[in-house]
Amino acid sequence: PKERLFATLDRQPVDRIPVAQPLQTGTVELMKSCNAYWPQAHSDPELMAALAYEAYKVIGFESVRVPFDINMESEAMGCVLNFAAGSNKGLDIQPPVKTPPMTGPDDFENVIDPDPYKDGRMPVILKAIKILKKMVPDTIPIFSLVVGPFMVAGQVRGVDAFMRELMRKPECCVNVIERAHKACLNFALAQAEAGSDCIVIADATASPDLISPLQFEKYAKPYTKDICDKIPIRSILHICGKAHSILAHMSEVTSGISIDSSVDIAEAKGKVGENTAVCGNVDVNTVLLFGDPPDVEAAVKTCIDKRVDLLTTSCGIPSVVPTANLKAMVEAGKKYGAKT
């Protein structure tokens, strides 16, 4: 599986499509089966590794992936998170940002330039990667997450204020983005050193649903590309939403792009060309969440018919998706994904 994934991202021939999961894998059913629950598994490296391993062991994904939330960098930079969010006190909800460290566009007094080996939960993720390196066979790739600098900047400033200032005071936003970029790059390099096989960069805030393609090209793309260029391992870029207008830009960042279900795989393939691996995009919010195994199998076949390069989900897996549907996805991918 690791060789198959690497060959896919390097645009080399493979025997079949990889069925790996570079996006969030923690579900309540998996938590129960390995006794590693949120929110504790967000902060305990042993629990984090155990829950990540369960997605490989039980579902059959050809990979493992840590962590499960998107606030490691922002927390280490000074954001306060709510680990007990929702009616189940964080069991089925990823911890959101409760309070950003910035109260104004130039207020950096409480913003930290984090050391990935010391600050926030960054050391937890690094330790979980090292634990997984010993747990999983060497044939199974380890994915780890870095949140895109543009998104981290929005979290640190406060997304609403950041988006307004992007229109009115863009130079202030650039200052935050540059601080975030430094934190993200250092964290990515530390993950590679810890044993990660592939860095996944997720940047929901950089979606065309929120900013224009010109803003993406100026404020998000160069910082993310710099990370991909400087890390010594492979990378995949995931952008949520209707990313049609930035697909070409995404393909210039790295050789693997992950797309949401709102983007047609065939259209994406046509726009990015054969030098980019398109990853996706079984819909997590309809088919996997509310469908049944036959629905999942049909969705997988559609992805394969449209020439997807790496079969995965459209976004991070919601924590209440049933294991049966995820197993059906993996089984169908292996059944129908053979290259002829």
PDB file of N, CA, C and O in Angstrom, residues 20-31 38 48-56 59 61-69 94 132 143 312-313 315-321 323 326:
ATOM      1  N   ALA A  20      -6.815   4.763   0.484  1.00  0.00           N
ATOM      2  CA  ALA A  20      -6.206   5.337   1.681  1.00  0.00           C
ATOM      3  C   ALA A  20      -7.080   6.487   2.185  1.00  0.00           C
ATOM      4  O   ALA A  20      -7.960   6.962   1.474  1.00  0.00           O
ATOM      5  N   GLN A  21      -6.810   6.933   3.417  1.00  0.00           N
ATOM      6  CA  GLN A  21      -7.639   7.994   3.995  1.00  0.00           C
ATOM      7  C   GLN A  21      -6.753   9.089   4.581  1.00  0.00           C
ATOM      8  O   GLN A  21      -6.368   9.038   5.744  1.00  0.00           O
ATOM      9  N   PRO A  22      -6.455  10.114   3.773  1.00  0.00           N
ATOM     10  CA  PRO A  22      -5.620  11.214   4.259  1.00  0.00           C
ATOM     11  C   PRO A  22      -6.360  12.202   5.155  1.00  0.00           C
ATOM     12  O   PRO A  22      -5.733  13.072   5.746  1.00  0.00           O
ATOM     13  N   LEU A  23      -7.692  12.068   5.248  1.00  0.00           N
ATOM     14  CA  LEU A  23      -8.493  12.993   6.047  1.00  0.00           C
ATOM     15  C   LEU A  23      -8.951  12.326   7.345  1.00  0.00           C
ATOM     16  O   LEU A  23      -8.672  11.159   7.582  1.00  0.00           O
ATOM     17  N   GLN A  24      -9.666  13.055   8.187  1.00  0.00           N
ATOM     18  CA  GLN A  24     -10.046  12.631   9.536  1.00  0.00           C
ATOM     19  C   GLN A  24     -10.707  11.245   9.564  1.00  0.00           C
ATOM     20  O   GLN A  24     -11.619  10.971   8.815  1.00  0.00           O
ATOM     21  N   THR A  25     -10.250  10.380  10.482  1.00  0.00           N
ATOM     22  CA  THR A  25     -10.751   8.995  10.524  1.00  0.00           C
ATOM     23  C   THR A  25     -11.455   8.613  11.822  1.00  0.00           C
ATOM     24  O   THR A  25     -11.993   7.520  11.922  1.00  0.00           O
ATOM     25  N   GLY A  26     -11.446   9.459  12.833  1.00  0.00           N
ATOM     26  CA  GLY A  26     -12.009   9.069  14.124  1.00  0.00           C
ATOM     27  C   GLY A  26     -13.530   9.035  14.108  1.00  0.00           C
ATOM     28  O   GLY A  26     -14.179  10.018  13.759  1.00  0.00           O
ATOM     29  N   THR A  27     -14.119   7.893  14.485  1.00  0.00           N
ATOM     30  CA  THR A  27     -15.576   7.781  14.612  1.00  0.00           C
ATOM     31  C   THR A  27     -15.916   7.223  15.989  1.00  0.00           C
ATOM     32  O   THR A  27     -15.086   6.584  16.642  1.00  0.00           O
ATOM     33  N   VAL A  28     -17.158   7.444  16.396  1.00  0.00           N
ATOM     34  CA  VAL A  28     -17.591   6.978  17.706  1.00  0.00           C
ATOM     35  C   VAL A  28     -17.535   5.454  17.787  1.00  0.00           C
ATOM     36  O   VAL A  28     -17.127   4.882  18.806  1.00  0.00           O
ATOM     37  N   GLU A  29     -17.911   4.774  16.697  1.00  0.00           N
ATOM     38  CA  GLU A  29     -17.859   3.308  16.696  1.00  0.00           C
ATOM     39  C   GLU A  29     -16.426   2.805  16.870  1.00  0.00           C
ATOM     40  O   GLU A  29     -16.174   1.832  17.593  1.00  0.00           O
ATOM     41  N   LEU A  30     -15.478   3.464  16.221  1.00  0.00           N
ATOM     42  CA  LEU A  30     -14.075   3.071  16.378  1.00  0.00           C
ATOM     43  C   LEU A  30     -13.572   3.398  17.777  1.00  0.00           C
ATOM     44  O   LEU A  30     -12.775   2.642  18.345  1.00  0.00           O
ATOM     45  N   MET A  31     -14.021   4.511  18.343  1.00  0.00           N
ATOM     46  CA  MET A  31     -13.640   4.850  19.717  1.00  0.00           C
ATOM     47  C   MET A  31     -14.070   3.743  20.680  1.00  0.00           C
ATOM     48  O   MET A  31     -13.307   3.341  21.575  1.00  0.00           O
ATOM     49  N   TRP A  38     -12.694  10.635  22.154  1.00  0.00           N
ATOM     50  CA  TRP A  38     -12.592  12.082  22.208  1.00  0.00           C
ATOM     51  C   TRP A  38     -13.292  12.553  23.491  1.00  0.00           C
ATOM     52  O   TRP A  38     -14.224  11.908  23.946  1.00  0.00           O
ATOM     53  N   MET A  48      -4.462   8.604  20.896  1.00  0.00           N
ATOM     54  CA  MET A  48      -4.517   9.095  19.520  1.00  0.00           C
ATOM     55  C   MET A  48      -4.026   8.027  18.545  1.00  0.00           C
ATOM     56  O   MET A  48      -4.666   7.762  17.516  1.00  0.00           O
ATOM     57  N   ALA A  49      -2.909   7.410  18.867  1.00  0.00           N
ATOM     58  CA  ALA A  49      -2.360   6.369  17.999  1.00  0.00           C
ATOM     59  C   ALA A  49      -3.293   5.162  17.935  1.00  0.00           C
ATOM     60  O   ALA A  49      -3.495   4.579  16.863  1.00  0.00           O
ATOM     61  N   ALA A  50      -3.879   4.787  19.073  1.00  0.00           N
ATOM     62  CA  ALA A  50      -4.783   3.633  19.104  1.00  0.00           C
ATOM     63  C   ALA A  50      -6.003   3.864  18.221  1.00  0.00           C
ATOM     64  O   ALA A  50      -6.423   2.972  17.468  1.00  0.00           O
ATOM     65  N   LEU A  51      -6.590   5.055  18.287  1.00  0.00           N
ATOM     66  CA  LEU A  51      -7.771   5.356  17.477  1.00  0.00           C
ATOM     67  C   LEU A  51      -7.418   5.455  16.000  1.00  0.00           C
ATOM     68  O   LEU A  51      -8.175   4.997  15.137  1.00  0.00           O
ATOM     69  N   ALA A  52      -6.276   6.031  15.700  1.00  0.00           N
ATOM     70  CA  ALA A  52      -5.827   6.097  14.301  1.00  0.00           C
ATOM     71  C   ALA A  52      -5.603   4.698  13.737  1.00  0.00           C
ATOM     72  O   ALA A  52      -5.979   4.395  12.598  1.00  0.00           O
ATOM     73  N   TYR A  53      -4.990   3.829  14.533  1.00  0.00           N
ATOM     74  CA  TYR A  53      -4.709   2.448  14.113  1.00  0.00           C
ATOM     75  C   TYR A  53      -6.001   1.680  13.844  1.00  0.00           C
ATOM     76  O   TYR A  53      -6.050   0.829  12.951  1.00  0.00           O
ATOM     77  N   GLU A  54      -7.049   1.990  14.608  1.00  0.00           N
ATOM     78  CA  GLU A  54      -8.316   1.253  14.477  1.00  0.00           C
ATOM     79  C   GLU A  54      -8.929   1.413  13.092  1.00  0.00           C
ATOM     80  O   GLU A  54      -9.578   0.503  12.579  1.00  0.00           O
ATOM     81  N   ALA A  55      -8.730   2.571  12.462  1.00  0.00           N
ATOM     82  CA  ALA A  55      -9.267   2.783  11.121  1.00  0.00           C
ATOM     83  C   ALA A  55      -8.612   1.854  10.101  1.00  0.00           C
ATOM     84  O   ALA A  55      -9.235   1.438   9.120  1.00  0.00           O
ATOM     85  N   TYR A  56      -7.366   1.536  10.333  1.00  0.00           N
ATOM     86  CA  TYR A  56      -6.663   0.549   9.489  1.00  0.00           C
ATOM     87  C   TYR A  56      -7.081  -0.871   9.860  1.00  0.00           C
ATOM     88  O   TYR A  56      -7.417  -1.683   8.995  1.00  0.00           O
ATOM     89  N   ILE A  59     -11.567  -1.006   9.669  1.00  0.00           N
ATOM     90  CA  ILE A  59     -12.175  -0.618   8.389  1.00  0.00           C
ATOM     91  C   ILE A  59     -11.379  -1.131   7.203  1.00  0.00           C
ATOM     92  O   ILE A  59     -11.938  -1.511   6.178  1.00  0.00           O
ATOM     93  N   PHE A  61      -8.716   0.738   5.837  1.00  0.00           N
ATOM     94  CA  PHE A  61      -8.029   1.791   5.095  1.00  0.00           C
ATOM     95  C   PHE A  61      -6.559   1.434   4.957  1.00  0.00           C
ATOM     96  O   PHE A  61      -5.933   0.926   5.890  1.00  0.00           O
ATOM     97  N   GLU A  62      -5.996   1.736   3.796  1.00  0.00           N
ATOM     98  CA  GLU A  62      -4.600   1.399   3.520  1.00  0.00           C
ATOM     99  C   GLU A  62      -3.675   2.518   4.001  1.00  0.00           C
ATOM    100  O   GLU A  62      -2.765   2.950   3.291  1.00  0.00           O
ATOM    101  N   SER A  63      -3.912   2.962   5.228  1.00  0.00           N
ATOM    102  CA  SER A  63      -3.150   4.060   5.815  1.00  0.00           C
ATOM    103  C   SER A  63      -3.625   4.252   7.247  1.00  0.00           C
ATOM    104  O   SER A  63      -4.656   3.715   7.657  1.00  0.00           O
ATOM    105  N   VAL A  64      -2.853   5.043   7.990  1.00  0.00           N
ATOM    106  CA  VAL A  64      -3.314   5.586   9.270  1.00  0.00           C
ATOM    107  C   VAL A  64      -3.094   7.086   9.225  1.00  0.00           C
ATOM    108  O   VAL A  64      -2.275   7.580   8.450  1.00  0.00           O
ATOM    109  N   ARG A  65      -3.846   7.813  10.101  1.00  0.00           N
ATOM    110  CA  ARG A  65      -3.773   9.271  10.007  1.00  0.00           C
ATOM    111  C   ARG A  65      -3.997   9.919  11.370  1.00  0.00           C
ATOM    112  O   ARG A  65      -4.919   9.572  12.083  1.00  0.00           O
ATOM    113  N   VAL A  66      -3.129  10.860  11.708  1.00  0.00           N
ATOM    114  CA  VAL A  66      -3.290  11.698  12.893  1.00  0.00           C
ATOM    115  C   VAL A  66      -3.095  13.153  12.490  1.00  0.00           C
ATOM    116  O   VAL A  66      -2.432  13.422  11.487  1.00  0.00           O
ATOM    117  N   PRO A  67      -3.679  14.084  13.263  1.00  0.00           N
ATOM    118  CA  PRO A  67      -4.594  13.929  14.386  1.00  0.00           C
ATOM    119  C   PRO A  67      -6.038  13.893  13.906  1.00  0.00           C
ATOM    120  O   PRO A  67      -6.292  13.573  12.736  1.00  0.00           O
ATOM    121  N   PHE A  68      -6.996  14.304  14.781  1.00  0.00           N
ATOM    122  CA  PHE A  68      -8.418  14.249  14.433  1.00  0.00           C
ATOM    123  C   PHE A  68      -9.064  15.624  14.357  1.00  0.00           C
ATOM    124  O   PHE A  68     -10.218  15.736  13.954  1.00  0.00           O
ATOM    125  N   ASP A  69      -8.345  16.672  14.743  1.00  0.00           N
ATOM    126  CA  ASP A  69      -8.923  18.018  14.683  1.00  0.00           C
ATOM    127  C   ASP A  69      -8.001  18.943  13.905  1.00  0.00           C
ATOM    128  O   ASP A  69      -6.905  18.540  13.494  1.00  0.00           O
ATOM    129  N   GLN A  94     -15.248  17.835  17.070  1.00  0.00           N
ATOM    130  CA  GLN A  94     -13.866  18.291  17.165  1.00  0.00           C
ATOM    131  C   GLN A  94     -13.823  19.623  17.917  1.00  0.00           C
ATOM    132  O   GLN A  94     -14.738  20.446  17.768  1.00  0.00           O
ATOM    133  N   LEU A 132       2.820   5.124  16.120  1.00  0.00           N
ATOM    134  CA  LEU A 132       2.254   4.441  14.951  1.00  0.00           C
ATOM    135  C   LEU A 132       3.343   3.810  14.094  1.00  0.00           C
ATOM    136  O   LEU A 132       3.142   2.758  13.487  1.00  0.00           O
ATOM    137  N   PHE A 143      -0.189   9.108   7.415  1.00  0.00           N
ATOM    138  CA  PHE A 143      -0.526  10.485   7.073  1.00  0.00           C
ATOM    139  C   PHE A 143      -0.530  11.329   8.342  1.00  0.00           C
ATOM    140  O   PHE A 143      -0.955  10.862   9.400  1.00  0.00           O
ATOM    141  N   THR A 312     -10.839   8.177  -1.731  1.00  0.00           N
ATOM    142  CA  THR A 312     -10.960   8.606  -0.344  1.00  0.00           C
ATOM    143  C   THR A 312     -12.286   9.331  -0.189  1.00  0.00           C
ATOM    144  O   THR A 312     -13.125   9.326  -1.105  1.00  0.00           O
ATOM    145  N   THR A 313     -12.502   9.940   0.956  1.00  0.00           N
ATOM    146  CA  THR A 313     -13.754  10.642   1.205  1.00  0.00           C
ATOM    147  C   THR A 313     -13.674  12.087   0.735  1.00  0.00           C
ATOM    148  O   THR A 313     -12.600  12.615   0.467  1.00  0.00           O
ATOM    149  N   CYS A 315     -14.372  14.731   2.460  1.00  0.00           N
ATOM    150  CA  CYS A 315     -13.867  15.588   3.530  1.00  0.00           C
ATOM    151  C   CYS A 315     -13.584  14.671   4.717  1.00  0.00           C
ATOM    152  O   CYS A 315     -13.691  13.442   4.602  1.00  0.00           O
ATOM    153  N   GLY A 316     -13.205  15.248   5.854  1.00  0.00           N
ATOM    154  CA  GLY A 316     -12.997  14.425   7.026  1.00  0.00           C
ATOM    155  C   GLY A 316     -14.257  13.658   7.387  1.00  0.00           C
ATOM    156  O   GLY A 316     -15.373  14.152   7.222  1.00  0.00           O
ATOM    157  N   ILE A 317     -14.101  12.458   7.895  1.00  0.00           N
ATOM    158  CA  ILE A 317     -15.243  11.599   8.185  1.00  0.00           C
ATOM    159  C   ILE A 317     -15.980  12.110   9.423  1.00  0.00           C
ATOM    160  O   ILE A 317     -15.378  12.238  10.492  1.00  0.00           O
ATOM    161  N   PRO A 318     -17.289  12.409   9.320  1.00  0.00           N
ATOM    162  CA  PRO A 318     -18.054  12.765  10.518  1.00  0.00           C
ATOM    163  C   PRO A 318     -17.998  11.625  11.537  1.00  0.00           C
ATOM    164  O   PRO A 318     -18.006  10.445  11.166  1.00  0.00           O
ATOM    165  N   SER A 319     -17.942  11.971  12.807  1.00  0.00           N
ATOM    166  CA  SER A 319     -17.697  10.968  13.843  1.00  0.00           C
ATOM    167  C   SER A 319     -18.805   9.937  13.977  1.00  0.00           C
ATOM    168  O   SER A 319     -18.605   8.879  14.572  1.00  0.00           O
ATOM    169  N   VAL A 320     -19.995  10.226  13.425  1.00  0.00           N
ATOM    170  CA  VAL A 320     -21.113   9.287  13.570  1.00  0.00           C
ATOM    171  C   VAL A 320     -21.359   8.453  12.309  1.00  0.00           C
ATOM    172  O   VAL A 320     -22.368   7.738  12.226  1.00  0.00           O
ATOM    173  N   VAL A 321     -20.466   8.505  11.330  1.00  0.00           N
ATOM    174  CA  VAL A 321     -20.590   7.637  10.155  1.00  0.00           C
ATOM    175  C   VAL A 321     -20.432   6.181  10.590  1.00  0.00           C
ATOM    176  O   VAL A 321     -19.495   5.848  11.322  1.00  0.00           O
ATOM    177  N   THR A 323     -19.475   2.278  10.705  1.00  0.00           N
ATOM    178  CA  THR A 323     -18.346   1.475  10.238  1.00  0.00           C
ATOM    179  C   THR A 323     -18.713   0.654   9.006  1.00  0.00           C
ATOM    180  O   THR A 323     -17.897   0.482   8.096  1.00  0.00           O
ATOM    181  N   LEU A 326     -18.133   2.560   5.848  1.00  0.00           N
ATOM    182  CA  LEU A 326     -16.717   2.769   5.558  1.00  0.00           C
ATOM    183  C   LEU A 326     -16.062   1.481   5.062  1.00  0.00           C
ATOM    184  O   LEU A 326     -15.236   1.498   4.151  1.00  0.00           O
TER     185      LEU A 326
END
